Coordinates of C-alpha atoms in Angstrom, one line a residue:
X1 CA 0.0 -0.1 0.0
X2 CA 1.2 3.5 -0.8
X3 CA -0.2 6.4 1.1
X4 CA -1.5 9.4 -1.0
X5 CA 0.9 12.4 -1.1
X6 CA -0.2 15.9 -0.3
X7 CA -1.3 18.1 -3.2
X8 CA 1.0 20.8 -4.3
X9 CA -1.4 23.5 -3.3
X10 CA -2.4 21.8 0.0
X11 CA -2.7 24.9 2.2
X12 CA -4.9 26.7 -0.3
X13 CA -6.9 23.5 -1.0
X14 CA -7.6 23.1 2.7
X15 CA -8.5 26.8 3.1
X16 CA -11.1 26.5 0.2
X17 CA -12.5 23.3 1.8
X18 CA -13.1 24.9 5.1
X19 CA -14.6 28.0 3.5
X20 CA -17.4 25.7 2.2
X21 CA -18.6 25.2 5.8
X22 CA -19.6 21.7 4.8
X23 CA -17.5 19.4 6.9
X24 CA -19.4 17.6 9.7
X25 CA -22.7 19.0 8.6
X26 CA -25.9 16.9 8.4
X27 CA -26.9 15.0 5.4
X28 CA -28.6 17.0 2.6
X29 CA -30.9 15.6 -0.1
X30 CA -29.2 17.5 -2.9
X31 CA -26.1 15.5 -2.4
X32 CA -28.0 12.2 -1.5
X33 CA -29.6 12.5 -4.9
X34 CA -26.3 12.6 -6.7
X35 CA -24.9 9.5 -5.0
X36 CA -28.1 7.5 -5.5
X37 CA -27.9 8.4 -9.2
X38 CA -24.2 7.4 -9.4
X39 CA -25.0 4.2 -7.7
X40 CA -27.9 3.4 -10.1
X41 CA -26.4 4.7 -13.3
X42 CA -23.0 2.9 -12.9
X43 CA -24.6 -0.2 -11.2
X44 CA -22.3 0.1 -8.3
X45 CA -23.0 -1.2 -4.7
X46 CA -21.3 1.9 -3.2
X47 CA -21.3 5.6 -4.3
X48 CA -19.9 8.5 -2.3
X49 CA -19.1 12.2 -2.3
X50 CA -15.9 12.4 -0.3
X51 CA -14.3 15.7 1.0
X52 CA -10.6 15.2 1.7
X53 CA -9.6 17.0 4.9
X54 CA -6.1 17.4 6.3
X55 CA -6.0 13.9 7.9
X56 CA -9.3 12.2 6.9
X57 CA -11.8 11.8 4.1
X58 CA -15.3 12.8 5.2
X59 CA -18.3 11.6 3.4
X60 CA -20.8 14.3 2.6
X61 CA -23.0 11.5 1.2
X62 CA -22.5 7.8 0.9
X63 CA -24.8 5.0 -0.3
X64 CA -24.3 1.3 0.2
X65 CA -21.9 1.5 3.2
X66 CA -22.4 2.8 6.7
X67 CA -19.4 5.1 7.3
X68 CA -18.9 8.8 8.1
X69 CA -15.2 9.1 7.5
X70 CA -11.9 7.2 7.1
X71 CA -8.3 8.1 7.6
X72 CA -6.8 10.1 4.6
X73 CA -3.8 7.8 4.6
X74 CA -5.9 4.8 3.5
X75 CA -8.3 6.7 1.3
X76 CA -8.7 6.1 -2.4
X77 CA -10.0 9.6 -2.8
X78 CA -6.8 10.9 -1.4
X79 CA -5.2 9.6 -4.6
X80 CA -8.1 10.7 -6.8
X81 CA -7.7 14.4 -5.9
X82 CA -4.1 14.3 -7.3
X83 CA -5.5 13.5 -10.8
X84 CA -6.7 15.9 -13.4
X85 CA -9.3 13.3 -14.6
X86 CA -11.1 10.2 -13.3
X87 CA -8.9 7.7 -11.3
X88 CA -9.9 4.2 -12.3
X89 CA -8.6 1.2 -10.3
X90 CA -10.0 -2.0 -12.0
X91 CA -8.6 -4.3 -9.4
X92 CA -7.2 -2.8 -6.2
X93 CA -5.8 -6.2 -5.1
X94 CA -3.3 -6.0 -8.0
X95 CA -2.5 -2.3 -7.7
X96 CA 0.6 -1.6 -5.6
X97 CA -1.0 1.6 -4.3
X98 CA -3.9 -0.2 -2.7
X99 CA -2.9 -3.9 -2.2
X100 CA -3.0 -4.6 1.5
X101 CA -5.1 -1.5 2.2
X102 CA -7.6 -2.1 5.1
X103 CA -10.4 -0.9 2.9
X104 CA -9.5 -3.7 0.4
X105 CA -8.7 -6.5 2.9
X106 CA -11.7 -5.6 5.1
X107 CA -15.0 -3.8 4.9
X108 CA -16.1 -2.4 2.5
X109 CA -13.8 -4.8 0.6
X110 CA -13.0 -2.4 -2.3
X111 CA -11.9 -4.1 -5.5
X112 CA -13.0 -1.6 -8.2
X113 CA -12.8 2.1 -7.7
X114 CA -13.5 5.1 -9.9
X115 CA -13.3 8.6 -8.5
X116 CA -13.8 11.9 -10.3
X117 CA -12.2 15.1 -8.6
X118 CA -14.7 17.7 -7.4
X119 CA -13.3 21.2 -7.6
X120 CA -14.1 24.5 -6.1
X121 CA -14.8 27.6 -8.4
X122 CA -11.1 28.5 -8.4
X123 CA -10.0 25.0 -9.4
X124 CA -8.9 23.7 -5.9
X125 CA -9.7 20.1 -5.5
X126 CA -12.1 19.5 -2.6
X127 CA -12.6 15.8 -2.9
X128 CA -14.3 13.3 -5.3
X129 CA -17.4 11.6 -6.4
X130 CA -16.6 7.9 -6.5
X131 CA -18.2 4.5 -7.2
X132 CA -17.0 1.3 -5.7
X133 CA -17.5 -2.4 -6.5
X134 CA -16.5 -5.6 -4.7
X135 CA -15.4 -7.3 -7.9
X136 CA -13.0 -6.3 -10.8
X137 CA -14.6 -4.3 -13.6
X138 CA -13.8 -1.8 -16.3
X139 CA -15.4 1.5 -16.8
X140 CA -17.1 2.0 -20.1
X141 CA -17.0 5.3 -22.0
X142 CA -20.6 5.9 -21.2
X143 CA -20.0 5.2 -17.5
X144 CA -17.0 7.5 -17.4
X145 CA -19.1 10.4 -18.9
X146 CA -21.9 9.7 -16.4
X147 CA -19.5 10.0 -13.5
X148 CA -17.9 13.2 -14.8
X149 CA -21.4 14.7 -15.4
X150 CA -22.5 13.9 -11.9
X151 CA -19.2 15.2 -10.4
X152 CA -20.0 18.5 -12.3
X153 CA -23.5 18.6 -10.7
X154 CA -21.8 18.1 -7.2
X155 CA -19.5 21.0 -8.0
X156 CA -22.5 23.2 -8.8
X157 CA -24.2 22.2 -5.6
X158 CA -21.1 23.1 -3.5
X159 CA -20.9 26.5 -5.2
X160 CA -24.5 27.2 -4.8
X161 CA -25.6 28.9 -1.6
X162 CA -28.9 27.2 -0.5
X163 CA -31.5 29.0 1.6
X164 CA -31.9 26.5 4.5
X165 CA -33.4 29.0 6.8
X166 CA -32.8 28.6 10.5
X167 CA -30.6 25.5 10.2
X168 CA -28.2 27.5 7.9
X169 CA -27.9 30.1 10.6
X170 CA -26.9 27.4 13.1
X171 CA -24.3 26.0 10.7
X172 CA -22.7 29.4 10.4
X173 CA -22.6 29.9 14.1
X174 CA -20.5 27.0 15.0
X175 CA -17.1 25.9 13.7
X176 CA -16.3 22.5 12.1
X177 CA -15.3 21.0 15.5
X178 CA -18.4 22.1 17.2
X179 CA -20.6 20.8 14.3
X180 CA -19.8 17.3 15.2
X181 CA -21.6 17.7 18.5
X182 CA -24.7 18.8 16.7
X183 CA -25.3 15.9 14.4
X184 CA -26.7 12.5 15.4
X185 CA -23.9 10.0 14.9
X186 CA -26.2 7.2 13.7
X187 CA -28.5 8.9 11.2
X188 CA -26.4 12.0 10.4
X189 CA -29.2 14.4 10.8
X190 CA -29.5 17.1 13.5
X191 CA -29.5 15.6 17.0
X192 CA -32.2 16.4 19.6
X193 CA -30.5 19.4 21.1
X194 CA -29.8 21.0 17.7
X195 CA -33.2 20.4 16.1
X196 CA -34.6 22.2 19.2
X197 CA -32.3 25.1 18.5
X198 CA -33.4 25.1 14.8
X199 CA -37.1 25.3 16.0
X200 CA -36.3 28.2 18.4
X201 CA -34.7 30.1 15.5
X202 CA -37.6 29.3 13.1
X203 CA -40.1 30.5 15.8
X204 CA -38.1 33.8 16.3
X205 CA -38.1 34.3 12.5
X206 CA -41.8 33.6 12.2
X207 CA -42.6 36.1 15.0
X208 CA -40.4 38.7 13.4
X209 CA -42.1 38.2 9.9
X210 CA -45.5 37.9 11.3
X211 CA -46.1 34.4 9.9
X212 CA -47.0 31.0 11.2
X213 CA -44.7 28.2 12.5
X214 CA -45.1 24.4 12.4
X215 CA -43.5 21.3 13.7
X216 CA -43.9 17.7 12.7
X217 CA -43.2 14.7 14.9
X218 CA -42.6 11.3 13.2
X219 CA -42.4 8.0 14.9
X220 CA -41.7 4.7 13.1
X221 CA -44.5 2.2 13.7
X222 CA -43.8 -1.1 15.6
X223 CA -40.1 -0.5 15.7
X224 CA -39.4 -2.5 18.8
X225 CA -40.3 -5.8 17.2
X226 CA -37.9 -5.1 14.4
X227 CA -35.0 -4.7 17.0
X228 CA -36.3 -7.7 19.0
X229 CA -36.6 -10.0 15.9
X230 CA -33.7 -8.9 13.7
X231 CA -31.3 -7.3 16.2
X232 CA -30.0 -3.8 16.8
X233 CA -27.7 -3.9 13.8
X234 CA -30.7 -4.2 11.5
X235 CA -32.6 -1.7 13.6
X236 CA -29.8 0.8 13.2
X237 CA -29.8 0.3 9.5
X238 CA -33.6 0.9 9.3
X239 CA -33.1 4.1 11.3
X240 CA -30.4 5.3 8.8
X241 CA -32.5 4.5 5.8
X242 CA -35.6 6.1 7.4
X243 CA -33.7 9.3 7.9
X244 CA -32.5 9.3 4.3
X245 CA -36.0 8.7 3.0
X246 CA -37.3 11.6 5.2
X247 CA -34.7 13.8 3.8
X248 CA -35.9 12.9 0.3
X249 CA -39.4 13.9 1.1
X250 CA -38.9 17.3 2.7
X251 CA -37.7 20.6 1.2
X252 CA -34.2 22.0 1.4
X253 CA -35.5 24.7 3.8
X254 CA -37.0 22.1 6.1
X255 CA -34.9 20.7 9.0
X256 CA -34.8 17.1 10.1
X257 CA -33.6 15.9 13.5
X258 CA -33.6 12.7 15.5
X259 CA -35.7 13.4 18.6
X260 CA -34.8 10.1 20.2
X261 CA -35.0 6.3 19.5
X262 CA -37.2 5.9 16.5
X263 CA -38.8 9.3 16.7
X264 CA -37.8 12.3 14.4
X265 CA -38.7 16.0 14.4
X266 CA -39.2 18.0 11.3
X267 CA -39.2 21.8 11.3
X268 CA -40.7 23.2 8.2
X269 CA -38.9 26.4 7.1
X270 CA -41.1 29.4 6.2
X271 CA -44.2 27.6 7.1
X272 CA -47.0 28.6 4.8
X273 CA -49.9 27.1 6.7
X274 CA -51.2 23.9 8.2
X275 CA -52.1 22.3 4.8
X276 CA -48.5 23.0 3.6
X277 CA -47.0 21.3 6.6
X278 CA -49.5 18.4 6.4
X279 CA -48.4 17.9 2.7
X280 CA -44.8 17.6 3.9
X281 CA -45.9 15.0 6.5
X282 CA -47.9 13.0 4.0
X283 CA -44.8 12.9 1.6
X284 CA -42.8 11.5 4.5
X285 CA -45.4 8.9 5.3
X286 CA -45.6 7.8 1.6
X287 CA -41.8 7.8 1.3
X288 CA -41.3 5.6 4.3
X289 CA -44.1 3.2 3.5
X290 CA -43.7 3.2 -0.2
X291 CA -41.1 0.4 -0.5
X292 CA -39.5 -2.2 1.8
X293 CA -36.2 -1.4 3.6
X294 CA -33.4 -3.5 2.3
X295 CA -31.2 -4.9 5.1
X296 CA -28.7 -7.6 5.6
X297 CA -31.2 -9.8 7.4
X298 CA -34.2 -9.4 5.0
X299 CA -36.5 -6.8 3.4
X300 CA -38.6 -5.1 6.1
X301 CA -41.9 -3.2 5.7
X302 CA -41.9 0.0 7.7
X303 CA -44.6 2.6 8.2
X304 CA -44.6 5.9 10.1
X305 CA -47.1 7.9 12.1
X306 CA -46.9 11.7 12.1
X307 CA -48.3 14.6 14.1
X308 CA -48.4 18.1 12.8
X309 CA -48.8 21.2 15.0
X310 CA -49.5 24.7 13.6
X311 CA -49.6 28.1 15.3
X312 CA -50.1 31.6 13.8
X313 CA -50.5 33.4 17.2
X314 CA -47.2 35.1 18.2
X315 CA -48.4 35.2 21.8
X316 CA -48.7 31.4 22.1
X317 CA -46.0 30.4 19.6
X318 CA -43.5 28.6 21.8
X319 CA -41.3 25.6 21.4
X320 CA -43.1 23.8 24.2
X321 CA -46.6 24.5 22.8
X322 CA -45.7 23.3 19.3
X323 CA -43.9 20.2 20.4
X324 CA -46.7 19.2 22.8
X325 CA -49.3 19.9 20.0
X326 CA -47.4 17.7 17.6
X327 CA -46.8 15.0 20.2
X328 CA -50.6 15.0 20.9
X329 CA -51.4 14.7 17.3
X330 CA -48.8 11.9 16.9
X331 CA -50.5 9.9 19.7
X332 CA -53.8 10.4 17.9
X333 CA -52.3 9.0 14.7
X334 CA -51.1 5.9 16.7
X335 CA -54.5 5.4 18.3
X336 CA -56.2 5.7 15.1
X337 CA -54.4 2.9 13.4
X338 CA -50.9 4.2 12.7
X339 CA -49.4 4.9 9.3
X340 CA -51.3 8.2 9.2
X341 CA -51.1 12.0 9.8
X342 CA -53.0 13.9 12.4
X343 CA -52.9 17.6 12.9
X344 CA -53.3 20.2 15.7
X345 CA -53.7 23.9 15.9
X346 CA -52.0 25.6 18.9
X347 CA -54.0 28.6 20.2
X348 CA -55.0 30.4 23.4
X349 CA -52.4 29.8 26.1
X350 CA -50.7 27.1 24.1
X351 CA -53.6 24.7 24.1
X352 CA -53.7 22.4 21.1
X353 CA -56.8 21.4 19.3
X354 CA -57.3 18.7 16.8
X355 CA -57.5 20.1 13.3

């Protein structure tokens, strides 16, 4: 195995990377979409967007393997960023740079690798979009073009400032090291403390703008039997997949956090009304229950119940009132048969009424 060398512009490259404010941030659907497409178009079991930091590669998005980062010294993407074009490794076991690499001899058991550099607007290499297979293969001209096209889309996404509302404000307020403490380590969405901070900021913005605020509570149905029957490893995989499906159902301006266990909280950004929030919740319900979850054990059918709380009265618009209203609506959804959405309007002194 040969460790990747540093790039000739390493200080500037790292400066550009940190200016992105992307390291250790929660998952985003706009990047999840790219890795899903790469996985599907190139028929690869694993696809990832990797950002190469000083001593690690960190995955902004990864499909097919549960990892958040690896050491830079064993990374394939550490080699890919040194190339002007796509780095193709047809059989890593026979390549002196990678033979004996822990990522080859152990999980994810990389054999084939293709990585296209992702660059900033000034040309600095940030990382790569890569696909991985566990068997030797070649990359066709069509596949090569597809990977390059998707890498260009990733570059555009990194260069585009997204309006993510209150959660964008939170990202800007904390540095890269602090961000780690704000993200749930299993699902890579906001953790409980941080999603509450996002809700607080959203309520403050709503009061200032004179508009409504909403919150959605989502709880996976009958999750305990999944853990009891298939084990916690499978249960964890279901939670990871559920978070990704929820991300795919909400808007970029909406924030998703893990409330605890199998329960999640969604804070709709710039809430336009109760029906708008209910539509978000219905999309989440349909995305979760629309297809079985693929796990190592077996395919598992999963559904979700959701409670939506809405408030347009600045006097009663508080975190506690909205969360309680959404919780009450969630319990009604459970009592009324599960796999459904119930709503509540928070009014006078924070009381919540079914809507």
